[in-house]
Phi, psi and omega in degrees: 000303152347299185274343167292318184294327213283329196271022168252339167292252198354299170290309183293300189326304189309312192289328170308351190244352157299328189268331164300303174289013152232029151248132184279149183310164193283323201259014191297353201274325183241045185236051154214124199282185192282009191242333182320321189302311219283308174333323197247331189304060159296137217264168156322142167079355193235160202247131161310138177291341198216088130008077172281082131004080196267174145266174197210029155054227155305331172302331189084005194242191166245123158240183189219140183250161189257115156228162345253065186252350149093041188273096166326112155299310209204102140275144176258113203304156164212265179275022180204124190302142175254124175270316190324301170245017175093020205275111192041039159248320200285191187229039164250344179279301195359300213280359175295299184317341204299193167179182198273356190274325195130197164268123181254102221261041191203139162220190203219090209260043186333314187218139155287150184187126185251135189332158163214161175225110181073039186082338174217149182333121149251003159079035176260330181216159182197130188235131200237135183267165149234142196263287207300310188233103182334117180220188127239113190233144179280126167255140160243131186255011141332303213238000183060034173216159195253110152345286201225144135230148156236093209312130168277139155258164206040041177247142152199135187083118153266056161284302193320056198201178307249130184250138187269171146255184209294350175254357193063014155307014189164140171238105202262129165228151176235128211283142131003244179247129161319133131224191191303160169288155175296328185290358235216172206269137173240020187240087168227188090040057218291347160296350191252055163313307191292343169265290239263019185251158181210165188231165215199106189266130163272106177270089179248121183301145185250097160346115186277356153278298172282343172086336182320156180241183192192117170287088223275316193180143185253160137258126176261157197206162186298117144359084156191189199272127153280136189247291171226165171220171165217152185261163156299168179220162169083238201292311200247014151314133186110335171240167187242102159246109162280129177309174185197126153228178198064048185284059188221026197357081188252158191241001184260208149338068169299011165274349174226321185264004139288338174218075169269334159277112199317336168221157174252235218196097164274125166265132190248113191247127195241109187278281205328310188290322177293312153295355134336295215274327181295313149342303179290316177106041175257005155271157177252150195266139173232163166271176198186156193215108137219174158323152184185081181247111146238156200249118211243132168254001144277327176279353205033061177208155175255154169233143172271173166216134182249125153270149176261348203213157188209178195221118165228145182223136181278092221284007180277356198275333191262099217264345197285354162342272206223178198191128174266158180226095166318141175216153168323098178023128170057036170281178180270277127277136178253117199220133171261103189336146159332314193302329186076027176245345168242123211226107207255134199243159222206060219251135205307342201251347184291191186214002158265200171207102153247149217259126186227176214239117142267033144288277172331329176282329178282329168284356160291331181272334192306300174302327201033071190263073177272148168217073168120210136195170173251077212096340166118009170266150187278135197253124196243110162009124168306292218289319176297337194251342180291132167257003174147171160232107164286118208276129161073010184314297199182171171232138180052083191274136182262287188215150164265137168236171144233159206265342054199058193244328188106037183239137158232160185234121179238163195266137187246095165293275187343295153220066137055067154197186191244144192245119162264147177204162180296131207278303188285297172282347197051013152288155181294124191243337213166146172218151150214168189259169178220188199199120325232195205024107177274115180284273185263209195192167189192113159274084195332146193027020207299312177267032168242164118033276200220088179286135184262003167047219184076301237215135186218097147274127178249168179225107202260137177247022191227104141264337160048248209256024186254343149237174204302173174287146153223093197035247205263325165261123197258171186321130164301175201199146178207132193240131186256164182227135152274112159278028184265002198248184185289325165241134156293136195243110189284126166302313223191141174218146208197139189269141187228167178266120159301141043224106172277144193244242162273144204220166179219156178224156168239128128010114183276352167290312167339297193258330193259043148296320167267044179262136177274147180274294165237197162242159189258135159318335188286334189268347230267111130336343181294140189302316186264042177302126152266080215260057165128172190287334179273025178248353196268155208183179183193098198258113173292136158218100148089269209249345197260141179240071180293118183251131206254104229205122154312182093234148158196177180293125347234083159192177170243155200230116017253187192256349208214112200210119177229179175093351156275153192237163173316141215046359188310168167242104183240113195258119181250127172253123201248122184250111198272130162301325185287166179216043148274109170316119173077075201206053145233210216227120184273166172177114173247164178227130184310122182073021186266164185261005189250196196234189201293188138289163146226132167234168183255139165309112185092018198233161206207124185197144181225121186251129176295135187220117204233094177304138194270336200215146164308131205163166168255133196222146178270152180217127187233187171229161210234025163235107189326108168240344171180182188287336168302328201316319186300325187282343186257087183236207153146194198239146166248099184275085167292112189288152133322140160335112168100014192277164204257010179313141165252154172317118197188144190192152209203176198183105167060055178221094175270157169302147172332305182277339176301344176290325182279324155307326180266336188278011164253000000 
């Protein structure tokens, strides 16, 4: 009966929120004044102010938006292969893909987090989580491309990612879904969730030049789900607050048996101290098998690595760790004011907010004023640890950013609008709606130190009736608000690639003053570097077939290849030559089963190609490069097996008798 009931609660939740989110708001007809165009408006030839940063959900990738005018710039391949640009085709990206799984070509790519130094951007990295096969990934926003990936182990779903502290001394994550540790028997019993399952915070360190990571230490902790998290700053630099929901550890329909208990949980966690101890050598090392792919913008090529080994510590051993803070069911966002002393929490189902002073959290573990504890972590007084509740807000607040004025802005999946209200008094100042249901929001600096404010996004999971139909499924959505004034004002409504999650936005000046333009030749590195046209060449070794192949405007050297045979293995290495900016060069092969090349001015990319049939097969640049671009092909004449053709190639020559043939 019991059980009958939680799932008629449950189903009336669903519809009610079905129904909210398929009504337009009282005021929808107007809630953009005659001025929004000119607002939004960048003329031809002129720079957007701002750099938008997207996740890219299921696609796996990243984009980046122009605001404000809401311009796709740029997506960026990351965790999921791209043919546009060869993004885990060619076969210097392939081993970016790699994993402890095999290579994988799809990710599932949610939240974002851009490097900081003292708290605040610095426009050098921008770190991408992956959710299905635990991953983290480095972008250089020098080159708009992705560096590093590394694999999480003892993990499973990395949505909880990736989070920084104020220096970029770490990128923190937190698992999903609980289960056995990798070193451990994972073949038990999914009801003894509550003995053999665990959860797992992941410390992996950031090279403070070069950036490279390293997963420097995991903490294991009792089996339930982590959600989004942010570090402190200021006062509570040195700790970590996370969301924490199913502390009910249920393992079945978690839509009705995760949330029979009126609060779950932010966990406050002191990283400092935890890298102390590690330090001291007071973790213990297990074995462990992951990935470890960077990507060199000198060889333009990647290398893998499977590391073996890991460092974990079990916070029941350690008790001065980590502390839980009841917060309403099921939350979400964990979020830290600028000041870094309030720290506002979100339960996806509540009708408050409540917001808490880690002042009050350091007297309370001090005082040690517990209620209890979880697991053998100390459970700290809801009331000892509270700076207030914001009363009435909205139904189902997601995430909070701030404007750095003493304003926070939070997002109303339930009912599908953004609430701004006082940071000090916890009143309401403003509400307007979006469309509809919004998950997260983005604020220029909105979690750092020193928020540049103006500017407001929301990423709407709903669009129902703001663009034409495109079948069963419509356009994903983002809505922009100006916010510099006492109310917000919607700007823009812009269509985005699904699934947008969490975005960051920068001062477009920040970054692009250091955007590299080409790469030089002169530094290029690659083992099949061709360096000029009188170098390009073309070499049998057994069964692999190398081609050492030039491109600049408009042909590739050499154009005319003959003497491959069927089953050949043909690594055609393509060296683009130019040293113009945004001159680069494509190169396809007719009947190939892999995708095209983007080569870069100065850069070397090899696309593998293994012909099945005997034939004449064409090869083009598959990139606008000049009025010529249609002339910059040629052909590859693939022989039969055993065949006695020998390897031979050539460039802006025809044979004799073809001279004598046009001259007739």
């Amino acid at each position: 009966m019991k059980r009958n009931l939680y799932i008629l609660c449950s189903c009336a939740a669903l519809l009610m929120l079905m129904n909210l989110s398929g009504c337009k708001p009282k005021n929808a007809g107007d809630a953009t004044g005659g001025d929004a165009a000119g607002r939004v408006y960048v003329a031809p030839g002129k720079y957007d102010e701002l750099y938008n940063f997207v996740s890219g959900g299921f696609s796996g990738q990243v984009s980046v938006y122009g605001i404000p005018s809401g311009r796709l710039l740029r997506v960026i391949p990351v965790f999921s292969v791209d043919p546009e640009k060869g993004w885990g085709f060619s076969e210097e990206t392939k081993s970016m893909l790699n994993t402890s799984h095999g290579e994988i070509p799809w990710g599932d790519q949610h939240h974002l987090a851009l490097s900081q130094t003292n708290g605040e951007i610095d426009g050098r990295w921008l770190f991408a989580n992956e959710n299905n096969t635990p991953r983290i990934a480095r972008i250089d926003l020098k080159t708009f491309r992705t560096t590093e990936i590394i694999e999480i182990p003892n993990s499973a779903g990395n949505h909880s990612s990736p989070f920084i502290t104020e220096n970029t001394e770490y990128v923190v994550a937190g698992t999903r879904f609980s289960v056995p540790m990798d070193n451990e028997d994972g073949d038990v019993p999914i009801d003894s969730y509550k003995k053999n399952f665990k959860g797992t915070l992941s410390f992996v360190s950031v090279a403070p030049k070069e950036g490279e990571m390293k997963v420097a230490f995991q903490m294991v902790l009792p089996g339930m789900n982590f959600d989004l998290s942010h570090s402190g700053k200021g006062p509570s630099s040195g700790w970590f607050f996370f969301s924490c929901y199913n502390s009910e550890q249920a393992h079945t329909l978690l839509e009705v048996n995760a949330s029979k208990r009126d609060k779950d949980y932010i966990l406050a966690v002191n990283w400092k101290k935890a890298a102390e101890y590690v330090k001291q050598g007071k973790g213990k090392k297990v074995k462990a098998n992951y990935a470890h792919n960077t990507f060199s913008e000198v060889t333009h090529s990647a290398t893998s690595k499977m590391e073996t080994e890991t460092t974990l510590i079990d916070v029941k051993d350690f008790p001065d760790l980590v502390y839980m803070i009841p917060c309403p069911k099921s939350p979400h966002g964990c979020d830290v004011d600028p000041s870094g002393e309030y720290i506002v929490g979100s339960g996806k189902l509540a009708a408050l907010i409540p917001v808490f002073s880690f002042s009050k959290i350091q007297n309370a573990i001090a005082n040690k004023t517990y209620d209890g504890d979880y697991g053998g972590i100390p459970v700290l007084k809801y009331e000892a640890a509270l700076y207030g509740e914001v009363k009435k807000p909205g139904l189902g607040p997601l995430h909070t950013e701030f404007d750095g004025k003493g304003n926070a802005y939070t997002t109303f999946f339930i009912s599908s609008e953004i609430v701004k209200w006082n940071i000090k008094d916890l009143k309401v100042l403003d509400r307007q709606p979006t469309y509809y249901s919004p998950g997260h929001l983005s604020i220029p600096g909105g979690d750092t130190k020193k928020p540049y404010g103006k500017y407001l996004v929301a990423y709407n999971k709903i669009t129902k009736d703001r663009f034409l139909p495109t079948g069963p499924e419509l356009s994903q959505s983002a809505q922009l608000f100006d916010i510099s004034g006492d109310k917000m004002k919607l700007l823009l409504d812009y269509p985005t690639i699904g699934e947008p999650h969490y975005a960051q936005m920068v001062p477009a000046e920040l970054i692009a003053k250091n955007s590299q333009k080409i790469f030089r030749l002169d530094e290029n590195k690659h083992p099949y570097v061709t360096m000029g046209e009188k170098n390009s060449k073309v070499v049998r070794e057994g069964n692999k077939v190398h081609v050492y192949m030039t491109a600049m405007r408009s042909h590739f050297s050499p154009d005319n290849i003959e003497g491959v045979k069927v089953g050949d293995e043909v690594y055609f290495h393509v060296t683009n030559l130019e040293q113009d900016w945004d001159v680069p060069h494509g190169f396809g092969v007719k009947g190939n089963k892999n995708a095209e090349l983007l080569i870069m001015p100065g850069e070397t990319t090899t696309l593998k190609w293994v012909p099945e049939k005997a034939g004449m097969f064409p090869i083009y640049c598959t990139d606008f490069c000049s009025a010529l671009h249609q002339e910059m092909q040629g052909y590859v004449r693939v022989s039969v097996k055993g065949s006695k053709v020998p390897i031979s190639f050539s460039l802006g020559k025809n044979s004799e008798a073809a001279e004598e043939m046009l001259k007739k």
